[in-house]
Amino acid sequence: MNTVAVIDYGMGNLRSVCKAIEHVAPAARVTLTSDPEEVRRAERVVFPGQGAIAGCVAALVESGLRDTLLQTMRIKPFLGICLGLQALYDFSEEGGGTPGLGILRGQVRRFPVEKMTDPETGRVLKVPHMGWNQVHQMTPHPLWNGIPQDARFYFVHSYYVDSADPSCVTGATGYAVRFTSAAAHENIFAVQFHPEKSQKAGLRLLENFMTWDGGS
Amino acid sequence: MGLAKRIIPCLDVDNGRVVKGVRFVDIRDGGDPVEVARRYDEQGADEVTFLDITASSDNRDTMVHVVEAMASEVFIPLTVGGGIRNNEDVRRMLNAGADKVAINTAAVRNPDFVKQAADHFGGQCIVVAIDAKQVAGAESPRWEIYTHGGRKPTGIDAVEWAVKMTEYGAGEILLTSMDRDGTRDGFDLALTRAVCDAVGIPVIASGGVGNLDHLVAGILEGHADAVLAASIFHFGEYTVGQAKQRMAECGIEVRL
């Protein structure tokens, strides 16, 4: 049976993620869990990330999930969502500076308020970056199957990923700066947007994940 | 190309049912919020907002179930407002599957609640709802905010309040003109622009939409990041798709 563990360390709303996966893969068994053993047993892992990054990384360490995650990320199809993308990088500016898991090279930065101007209207671009923006697919990937180039996904975030390794950037989005909206590395795929809230395009991405073997 | 302006249909919900119902020709149950939300999703709505007008706390459990049902079937963002008084209320709605909660009266009664909720759950899921009314006879236009569903004046200036709520960590403002709400005369554009230009967070304009050009004006003249409407969609006069088409024709970036 296709089993997927959705990492939950008790910071709130993951219902939508689970329901969206169940919707696209009705035969799969979706488990919301903070138990390292359960994560090890599952065939695939979804890491949505919740709350602020410092709390997220601390909760992973406390629950013993950090090491399990680092292990499983190397061997199973892994999907990070929102903070679950940001936490993969070396360092985040959030919370006065927080080290991340250091799987991917790069920094997580706050949208620079002084540069947040719409080039066309001259008006201020609001932060959080909230709503439907385009994702430009930089490289082909099984998770993009059936999703049109520059499709819109739903975003809500105030920090963005500034990748140091362009080879891991598989999706890019512009909002005052051009940032990494999707990263891919071996069996890791991680996105800044919320596929579970991105209607058809998002559901397709989740469906692709549920049939992905982790290869490229 | 970049971030699209959003169109958000809003449903008033009482004890789990849509107030006054929704009159699409082909809908089975216009009183079921989930079925209506699904229709709006199919039409291309960017988000949906449920305003819970339920008075009693017993009935609030019903709203939690509605949100759960919605989150199992409709995969676009959902905001829930009405009667959100403390962190526990926020938690219940978010756990049920809401993406954002709108706080109005409780924010005025205790502004620190907004700060605590934003710290705890993240500002991106905390929307401060503002009901504003123009102050009669003021030399330059200004607006006062009201609470309790628009019944209680507060003496608080709407623009100052919006700025303060931003500083307290709110992630978005839902701004309703009480002078225009229900009139179908269009948004209060001066109010909308005053608030939108004063804050660095997204603002949803609400109150008074009677036709598609009003939505366009809310964005182009009011500077809103999103527009919310109820009756023009509920009675099947216009679909969300038609609204987006009209906005696109006027040069507004939308998700088509």
PDB file of N, CA and C in Angstrom, chain A residues 10-16 19-21 23 51-52 120 123-134 152 154-157 174-175 195-200 203, chain B residues 1-4 6 41 46-47 68 71-72 74-78 94-100 124 171-172 196-197 199-203 219-220 223 225 253-255:
ATOM      1  N   GLY A  10       2.724  19.477  16.084  1.00  0.00           N
ATOM      2  CA  GLY A  10       1.757  20.087  16.989  1.00  0.00           C
ATOM      3  C   GLY A  10       1.604  21.588  16.926  1.00  0.00           C
ATOM      4  N   MET A  11       1.941  22.203  15.801  1.00  0.00           N
ATOM      5  CA  MET A  11       1.791  23.653  15.718  1.00  0.00           C
ATOM      6  C   MET A  11       0.559  24.066  14.903  1.00  0.00           C
ATOM      7  N   GLY A  12      -0.309  23.139  14.580  1.00  0.00           N
ATOM      8  CA  GLY A  12      -1.554  23.565  13.931  1.00  0.00           C
ATOM      9  C   GLY A  12      -1.820  22.987  12.564  1.00  0.00           C
ATOM     10  N   ASN A  13      -2.674  23.645  11.866  1.00  0.00           N
ATOM     11  CA  ASN A  13      -3.410  23.202  10.700  1.00  0.00           C
ATOM     12  C   ASN A  13      -2.697  22.368   9.634  1.00  0.00           C
ATOM     13  N   LEU A  14      -2.872  21.067   9.692  1.00  0.00           N
ATOM     14  CA  LEU A  14      -2.346  20.220   8.629  1.00  0.00           C
ATOM     15  C   LEU A  14      -3.457  19.430   7.976  1.00  0.00           C
ATOM     16  N   ARG A  15      -4.672  19.703   8.419  1.00  0.00           N
ATOM     17  CA  ARG A  15      -5.817  18.980   7.911  1.00  0.00           C
ATOM     18  C   ARG A  15      -5.925  19.113   6.391  1.00  0.00           C
ATOM     19  N   SER A  16      -5.713  20.335   5.908  1.00  0.00           N
ATOM     20  CA  SER A  16      -5.867  20.583   4.472  1.00  0.00           C
ATOM     21  C   SER A  16      -4.876  19.754   3.661  1.00  0.00           C
ATOM     22  N   LYS A  19      -6.084  16.118   3.668  1.00  0.00           N
ATOM     23  CA  LYS A  19      -7.302  15.946   2.866  1.00  0.00           C
ATOM     24  C   LYS A  19      -6.999  16.043   1.374  1.00  0.00           C
ATOM     25  N   ALA A  20      -6.096  16.936   1.023  1.00  0.00           N
ATOM     26  CA  ALA A  20      -5.756  17.100  -0.393  1.00  0.00           C
ATOM     27  C   ALA A  20      -5.043  15.851  -0.914  1.00  0.00           C
ATOM     28  N   ILE A  21      -4.181  15.263  -0.096  1.00  0.00           N
ATOM     29  CA  ILE A  21      -3.494  14.035  -0.518  1.00  0.00           C
ATOM     30  C   ILE A  21      -4.499  12.890  -0.646  1.00  0.00           C
ATOM     31  N   HIS A  23      -7.523  13.177  -1.330  1.00  0.00           N
ATOM     32  CA  HIS A  23      -8.354  13.486  -2.490  1.00  0.00           C
ATOM     33  C   HIS A  23      -7.722  12.975  -3.793  1.00  0.00           C
ATOM     34  N   GLY A  51       4.205  27.212  11.833  1.00  0.00           N
ATOM     35  CA  GLY A  51       4.674  28.240  12.770  1.00  0.00           C
ATOM     36  C   GLY A  51       5.904  28.975  12.255  1.00  0.00           C
ATOM     37  N   ALA A  52       6.781  29.373  13.182  1.00  0.00           N
ATOM     38  CA  ALA A  52       8.003  30.099  12.827  1.00  0.00           C
ATOM     39  C   ALA A  52       9.157  29.114  12.731  1.00  0.00           C
ATOM     40  N   GLU A 120       5.544  48.598 -12.433  1.00  0.00           N
ATOM     41  CA  GLU A 120       4.553  49.167 -13.359  1.00  0.00           C
ATOM     42  C   GLU A 120       3.761  50.318 -12.747  1.00  0.00           C
ATOM     43  N   ARG A 123       3.545  51.492  -6.984  1.00  0.00           N
ATOM     44  CA  ARG A 123       2.969  51.343  -5.648  1.00  0.00           C
ATOM     45  C   ARG A 123       3.709  50.273  -4.852  1.00  0.00           C
ATOM     46  N   VAL A 124       3.495  50.327  -3.537  1.00  0.00           N
ATOM     47  CA  VAL A 124       4.171  49.396  -2.642  1.00  0.00           C
ATOM     48  C   VAL A 124       3.667  47.971  -2.853  1.00  0.00           C
ATOM     49  N   LEU A 125       4.589  47.020  -2.907  1.00  0.00           N
ATOM     50  CA  LEU A 125       4.208  45.603  -2.920  1.00  0.00           C
ATOM     51  C   LEU A 125       4.085  45.135  -1.475  1.00  0.00           C
ATOM     52  N   LYS A 126       2.954  44.515  -1.173  1.00  0.00           N
ATOM     53  CA  LYS A 126       2.660  44.184   0.215  1.00  0.00           C
ATOM     54  C   LYS A 126       3.390  42.924   0.679  1.00  0.00           C
ATOM     55  N   VAL A 127       3.699  42.905   1.961  1.00  0.00           N
ATOM     56  CA  VAL A 127       4.270  41.722   2.606  1.00  0.00           C
ATOM     57  C   VAL A 127       3.376  41.401   3.802  1.00  0.00           C
ATOM     58  N   PRO A 128       2.896  40.155   3.986  1.00  0.00           N
ATOM     59  CA  PRO A 128       3.251  38.941   3.252  1.00  0.00           C
ATOM     60  C   PRO A 128       2.914  38.970   1.754  1.00  0.00           C
ATOM     61  N   HIS A 129       3.714  38.198   1.001  1.00  0.00           N
ATOM     62  CA  HIS A 129       3.412  37.884  -0.390  1.00  0.00           C
ATOM     63  C   HIS A 129       2.256  36.893  -0.321  1.00  0.00           C
ATOM     64  N   MET A 130       1.041  37.383  -0.601  1.00  0.00           N
ATOM     65  CA  MET A 130      -0.150  36.571  -0.364  1.00  0.00           C
ATOM     66  C   MET A 130      -1.002  36.524  -1.615  1.00  0.00           C
ATOM     67  N   GLY A 131      -1.251  35.329  -2.105  1.00  0.00           N
ATOM     68  CA  GLY A 131      -2.123  35.173  -3.258  1.00  0.00           C
ATOM     69  C   GLY A 131      -1.507  34.278  -4.314  1.00  0.00           C
ATOM     70  N   TRP A 132      -2.043  34.400  -5.548  1.00  0.00           N
ATOM     71  CA  TRP A 132      -1.693  33.477  -6.624  1.00  0.00           C
ATOM     72  C   TRP A 132      -0.618  34.095  -7.507  1.00  0.00           C
ATOM     73  N   ASN A 133       0.545  33.463  -7.527  1.00  0.00           N
ATOM     74  CA  ASN A 133       1.625  33.956  -8.377  1.00  0.00           C
ATOM     75  C   ASN A 133       2.106  32.822  -9.278  1.00  0.00           C
ATOM     76  N   GLN A 134       2.865  33.208 -10.289  1.00  0.00           N
ATOM     77  CA  GLN A 134       3.310  32.233 -11.278  1.00  0.00           C
ATOM     78  C   GLN A 134       4.597  31.541 -10.857  1.00  0.00           C
ATOM     79  N   ARG A 152      -0.183  29.268 -11.999  1.00  0.00           N
ATOM     80  CA  ARG A 152      -0.263  29.998 -10.727  1.00  0.00           C
ATOM     81  C   ARG A 152      -0.534  29.057  -9.559  1.00  0.00           C
ATOM     82  N   TYR A 154      -0.871  29.150  -4.981  1.00  0.00           N
ATOM     83  CA  TYR A 154      -1.177  30.049  -3.862  1.00  0.00           C
ATOM     84  C   TYR A 154      -0.010  30.151  -2.881  1.00  0.00           C
ATOM     85  N   PHE A 155       0.427  31.389  -2.662  1.00  0.00           N
ATOM     86  CA  PHE A 155       1.545  31.665  -1.759  1.00  0.00           C
ATOM     87  C   PHE A 155       1.062  32.449  -0.539  1.00  0.00           C
ATOM     88  N   VAL A 156       1.687  32.238   0.584  1.00  0.00           N
ATOM     89  CA  VAL A 156       1.559  33.170   1.707  1.00  0.00           C
ATOM     90  C   VAL A 156       2.808  33.049   2.571  1.00  0.00           C
ATOM     91  N   HIS A 157       3.674  34.061   2.465  1.00  0.00           N
ATOM     92  CA  HIS A 157       4.948  34.033   3.205  1.00  0.00           C
ATOM     93  C   HIS A 157       5.602  35.405   3.209  1.00  0.00           C
ATOM     94  N   GLY A 174       8.693  35.642  -9.227  1.00  0.00           N
ATOM     95  CA  GLY A 174       9.104  37.026  -9.028  1.00  0.00           C
ATOM     96  C   GLY A 174       8.127  37.797  -8.158  1.00  0.00           C
ATOM     97  N   TYR A 175       8.645  38.467  -7.163  1.00  0.00           N
ATOM     98  CA  TYR A 175       7.861  39.404  -6.352  1.00  0.00           C
ATOM     99  C   TYR A 175       8.862  40.381  -5.748  1.00  0.00           C
ATOM    100  N   PRO A 195       0.504  23.661  -2.310  1.00  0.00           N
ATOM    101  CA  PRO A 195      -0.208  22.873  -3.321  1.00  0.00           C
ATOM    102  C   PRO A 195      -1.604  22.487  -2.838  1.00  0.00           C
ATOM    103  N   GLU A 196      -1.752  22.296  -1.526  1.00  0.00           N
ATOM    104  CA  GLU A 196      -3.050  21.866  -0.983  1.00  0.00           C
ATOM    105  C   GLU A 196      -4.105  22.961  -1.081  1.00  0.00           C
ATOM    106  N   LYS A 197      -3.671  24.183  -1.427  1.00  0.00           N
ATOM    107  CA  LYS A 197      -4.608  25.306  -1.562  1.00  0.00           C
ATOM    108  C   LYS A 197      -4.566  25.879  -2.959  1.00  0.00           C
ATOM    109  N   SER A 198      -3.923  25.178  -3.872  1.00  0.00           N
ATOM    110  CA  SER A 198      -3.712  25.731  -5.212  1.00  0.00           C
ATOM    111  C   SER A 198      -4.540  25.033  -6.279  1.00  0.00           C
ATOM    112  N   GLN A 199      -5.715  24.627  -5.898  1.00  0.00           N
ATOM    113  CA  GLN A 199      -6.698  24.096  -6.828  1.00  0.00           C
ATOM    114  C   GLN A 199      -6.093  23.080  -7.765  1.00  0.00           C
ATOM    115  N   LYS A 200      -6.426  23.111  -9.050  1.00  0.00           N
ATOM    116  CA  LYS A 200      -6.032  22.048  -9.981  1.00  0.00           C
ATOM    117  C   LYS A 200      -4.529  21.837 -10.057  1.00  0.00           C
ATOM    118  N   LEU A 203      -3.263  20.240  -6.849  1.00  0.00           N
ATOM    119  CA  LEU A 203      -3.681  18.840  -6.695  1.00  0.00           C
ATOM    120  C   LEU A 203      -2.887  17.949  -7.643  1.00  0.00           C
TER     121      LEU A 203
ATOM    122  N   MET B   1       4.441  40.234 -15.394  1.00  0.00           N
ATOM    123  CA  MET B   1       3.524  39.289 -14.748  1.00  0.00           C
ATOM    124  C   MET B   1       3.982  39.056 -13.309  1.00  0.00           C
ATOM    125  N   GLY B   2       3.043  38.853 -12.456  1.00  0.00           N
ATOM    126  CA  GLY B   2       3.385  38.623 -11.055  1.00  0.00           C
ATOM    127  C   GLY B   2       2.164  38.229 -10.269  1.00  0.00           C
ATOM    128  N   LEU B   3       2.091  38.728  -9.060  1.00  0.00           N
ATOM    129  CA  LEU B   3       1.003  38.368  -8.154  1.00  0.00           C
ATOM    130  C   LEU B   3      -0.340  38.870  -8.704  1.00  0.00           C
ATOM    131  N   ALA B   4      -1.323  37.965  -8.724  1.00  0.00           N
ATOM    132  CA  ALA B   4      -2.638  38.335  -9.245  1.00  0.00           C
ATOM    133  C   ALA B   4      -3.482  39.023  -8.172  1.00  0.00           C
ATOM    134  N   ARG B   6      -6.917  39.375  -6.262  1.00  0.00           N
ATOM    135  CA  ARG B   6      -7.822  38.274  -5.899  1.00  0.00           C
ATOM    136  C   ARG B   6      -9.294  38.684  -5.887  1.00  0.00           C
ATOM    137  N   ASP B  41     -15.404  27.889  -6.412  1.00  0.00           N
ATOM    138  CA  ASP B  41     -14.101  27.338  -6.776  1.00  0.00           C
ATOM    139  C   ASP B  41     -14.086  27.006  -8.269  1.00  0.00           C
ATOM    140  N   ASP B  46     -10.606  32.983  -6.073  1.00  0.00           N
ATOM    141  CA  ASP B  46      -9.239  32.830  -5.578  1.00  0.00           C
ATOM    142  C   ASP B  46      -9.207  32.414  -4.118  1.00  0.00           C
ATOM    143  N   GLU B  47     -10.248  32.718  -3.404  1.00  0.00           N
ATOM    144  CA  GLU B  47     -10.400  32.352  -1.999  1.00  0.00           C
ATOM    145  C   GLU B  47     -11.892  32.386  -1.723  1.00  0.00           C
ATOM    146  N   GLU B  68     -14.607  22.014   8.376  1.00  0.00           N
ATOM    147  CA  GLU B  68     -13.984  20.705   8.131  1.00  0.00           C
ATOM    148  C   GLU B  68     -14.446  20.118   6.794  1.00  0.00           C
ATOM    149  N   ALA B  71     -12.874  21.981   3.902  1.00  0.00           N
ATOM    150  CA  ALA B  71     -11.447  21.702   3.721  1.00  0.00           C
ATOM    151  C   ALA B  71     -11.207  20.321   3.113  1.00  0.00           C
ATOM    152  N   SER B  72     -12.212  19.438   3.188  1.00  0.00           N
ATOM    153  CA  SER B  72     -12.049  18.107   2.616  1.00  0.00           C
ATOM    154  C   SER B  72     -12.359  18.080   1.130  1.00  0.00           C
ATOM    155  N   VAL B  74     -12.761  21.364  -1.022  1.00  0.00           N
ATOM    156  CA  VAL B  74     -12.468  22.550  -1.825  1.00  0.00           C
ATOM    157  C   VAL B  74     -11.054  23.008  -1.496  1.00  0.00           C
ATOM    158  N   PHE B  75     -10.190  23.017  -2.526  1.00  0.00           N
ATOM    159  CA  PHE B  75      -8.773  23.214  -2.260  1.00  0.00           C
ATOM    160  C   PHE B  75      -8.287  24.591  -2.692  1.00  0.00           C
ATOM    161  N   ILE B  76      -8.975  25.611  -2.137  1.00  0.00           N
ATOM    162  CA  ILE B  76      -8.507  26.992  -2.247  1.00  0.00           C
ATOM    163  C   ILE B  76      -8.570  27.584  -0.835  1.00  0.00           C
ATOM    164  N   PRO B  77      -7.923  28.720  -0.610  1.00  0.00           N
ATOM    165  CA  PRO B  77      -7.867  29.252   0.754  1.00  0.00           C
ATOM    166  C   PRO B  77      -9.242  29.658   1.293  1.00  0.00           C
ATOM    167  N   LEU B  78      -9.411  29.446   2.588  1.00  0.00           N
ATOM    168  CA  LEU B  78     -10.661  29.772   3.267  1.00  0.00           C
ATOM    169  C   LEU B  78     -10.378  30.677   4.465  1.00  0.00           C
ATOM    170  N   LEU B  94      -8.468  26.961  12.658  1.00  0.00           N
ATOM    171  CA  LEU B  94      -7.311  26.568  11.845  1.00  0.00           C
ATOM    172  C   LEU B  94      -7.207  25.043  11.785  1.00  0.00           C
ATOM    173  N   ASN B  95      -7.423  24.398  12.922  1.00  0.00           N
ATOM    174  CA  ASN B  95      -7.349  22.932  12.931  1.00  0.00           C
ATOM    175  C   ASN B  95      -8.451  22.312  12.086  1.00  0.00           C
ATOM    176  N   ALA B  96      -9.581  22.989  12.024  1.00  0.00           N
ATOM    177  CA  ALA B  96     -10.686  22.470  11.206  1.00  0.00           C
ATOM    178  C   ALA B  96     -10.361  22.597   9.718  1.00  0.00           C
ATOM    179  N   GLY B  97      -9.411  23.466   9.380  1.00  0.00           N
ATOM    180  CA  GLY B  97      -9.014  23.574   7.984  1.00  0.00           C
ATOM    181  C   GLY B  97      -9.077  24.993   7.419  1.00  0.00           C
ATOM    182  N   ALA B  98      -9.427  25.979   8.267  1.00  0.00           N
ATOM    183  CA  ALA B  98      -9.396  27.368   7.792  1.00  0.00           C
ATOM    184  C   ALA B  98      -7.942  27.793   7.607  1.00  0.00           C
ATOM    185  N   ASP B  99      -7.694  28.656   6.633  1.00  0.00           N
ATOM    186  CA  ASP B  99      -6.342  29.168   6.424  1.00  0.00           C
ATOM    187  C   ASP B  99      -6.107  30.459   7.174  1.00  0.00           C
ATOM    188  N   LYS B 100      -7.186  31.242   7.302  1.00  0.00           N
ATOM    189  CA  LYS B 100      -7.071  32.523   7.990  1.00  0.00           C
ATOM    190  C   LYS B 100      -8.322  32.737   8.828  1.00  0.00           C
ATOM    191  N   GLN B 124       0.418  35.534   9.080  1.00  0.00           N
ATOM    192  CA  GLN B 124      -0.217  35.301   7.778  1.00  0.00           C
ATOM    193  C   GLN B 124      -1.624  34.735   7.906  1.00  0.00           C
ATOM    194  N   GLY B 171      -1.755  39.983   9.331  1.00  0.00           N
ATOM    195  CA  GLY B 171      -1.214  39.671   8.010  1.00  0.00           C
ATOM    196  C   GLY B 171      -2.026  40.258   6.874  1.00  0.00           C
ATOM    197  N   GLU B 172      -3.227  40.705   7.179  1.00  0.00           N
ATOM    198  CA  GLU B 172      -4.111  41.211   6.134  1.00  0.00           C
ATOM    199  C   GLU B 172      -5.235  42.015   6.793  1.00  0.00           C
ATOM    200  N   CYS B 196      -5.375  51.359   2.102  1.00  0.00           N
ATOM    201  CA  CYS B 196      -4.411  50.586   1.299  1.00  0.00           C
ATOM    202  C   CYS B 196      -3.056  51.279   1.222  1.00  0.00           C
ATOM    203  N   ASP B 197      -3.081  52.593   1.077  1.00  0.00           N
ATOM    204  CA  ASP B 197      -1.818  53.326   0.932  1.00  0.00           C
ATOM    205  C   ASP B 197      -1.094  53.507   2.263  1.00  0.00           C
ATOM    206  N   VAL B 199      -0.872  51.111   4.751  1.00  0.00           N
ATOM    207  CA  VAL B 199      -0.314  49.899   5.357  1.00  0.00           C
ATOM    208  C   VAL B 199       0.502  49.075   4.359  1.00  0.00           C
ATOM    209  N   GLY B 200       1.436  48.290   4.892  1.00  0.00           N
ATOM    210  CA  GLY B 200       2.299  47.458   4.043  1.00  0.00           C
ATOM    211  C   GLY B 200       1.803  46.033   3.888  1.00  0.00           C
ATOM    212  N   ILE B 201       0.619  45.732   4.444  1.00  0.00           N
ATOM    213  CA  ILE B 201       0.061  44.379   4.306  1.00  0.00           C
ATOM    214  C   ILE B 201      -1.107  44.422   3.319  1.00  0.00           C
ATOM    215  N   PRO B 202      -1.487  43.267   2.756  1.00  0.00           N
ATOM    216  CA  PRO B 202      -2.582  43.266   1.785  1.00  0.00           C
ATOM    217  C   PRO B 202      -3.907  43.720   2.410  1.00  0.00           C
ATOM    218  N   VAL B 203      -4.712  44.392   1.572  1.00  0.00           N
ATOM    219  CA  VAL B 203      -6.026  44.870   2.005  1.00  0.00           C
ATOM    220  C   VAL B 203      -7.091  44.323   1.053  1.00  0.00           C
ATOM    221  N   ILE B 219      -9.692  48.004  -7.341  1.00  0.00           N
ATOM    222  CA  ILE B 219      -8.272  47.709  -7.551  1.00  0.00           C
ATOM    223  C   ILE B 219      -7.535  48.941  -8.089  1.00  0.00           C
ATOM    224  N   LEU B 220      -8.070  49.508  -9.179  1.00  0.00           N
ATOM    225  CA  LEU B 220      -7.321  50.572  -9.866  1.00  0.00           C
ATOM    226  C   LEU B 220      -7.368  51.901  -9.114  1.00  0.00           C
ATOM    227  N   HIS B 223      -6.796  50.916  -4.924  1.00  0.00           N
ATOM    228  CA  HIS B 223      -5.482  50.304  -4.660  1.00  0.00           C
ATOM    229  C   HIS B 223      -5.575  49.011  -3.834  1.00  0.00           C
ATOM    230  N   ASP B 225      -5.741  45.040  -2.818  1.00  0.00           N
ATOM    231  CA  ASP B 225      -5.034  43.845  -3.266  1.00  0.00           C
ATOM    232  C   ASP B 225      -6.003  42.722  -3.614  1.00  0.00           C
ATOM    233  N   GLU B 253      -4.065  42.191 -13.471  1.00  0.00           N
ATOM    234  CA  GLU B 253      -3.575  40.820 -13.522  1.00  0.00           C
ATOM    235  C   GLU B 253      -4.434  39.927 -12.632  1.00  0.00           C
ATOM    236  N   VAL B 254      -5.024  38.904 -13.237  1.00  0.00           N
ATOM    237  CA  VAL B 254      -5.856  37.970 -12.479  1.00  0.00           C
ATOM    238  C   VAL B 254      -5.467  36.540 -12.846  1.00  0.00           C
ATOM    239  N   ARG B 255      -5.917  35.604 -12.018  1.00  0.00           N
ATOM    240  CA  ARG B 255      -5.689  34.183 -12.311  1.00  0.00           C
ATOM    241  C   ARG B 255      -6.853  33.695 -13.162  1.00  0.00           C
TER     242      ARG B 255
END
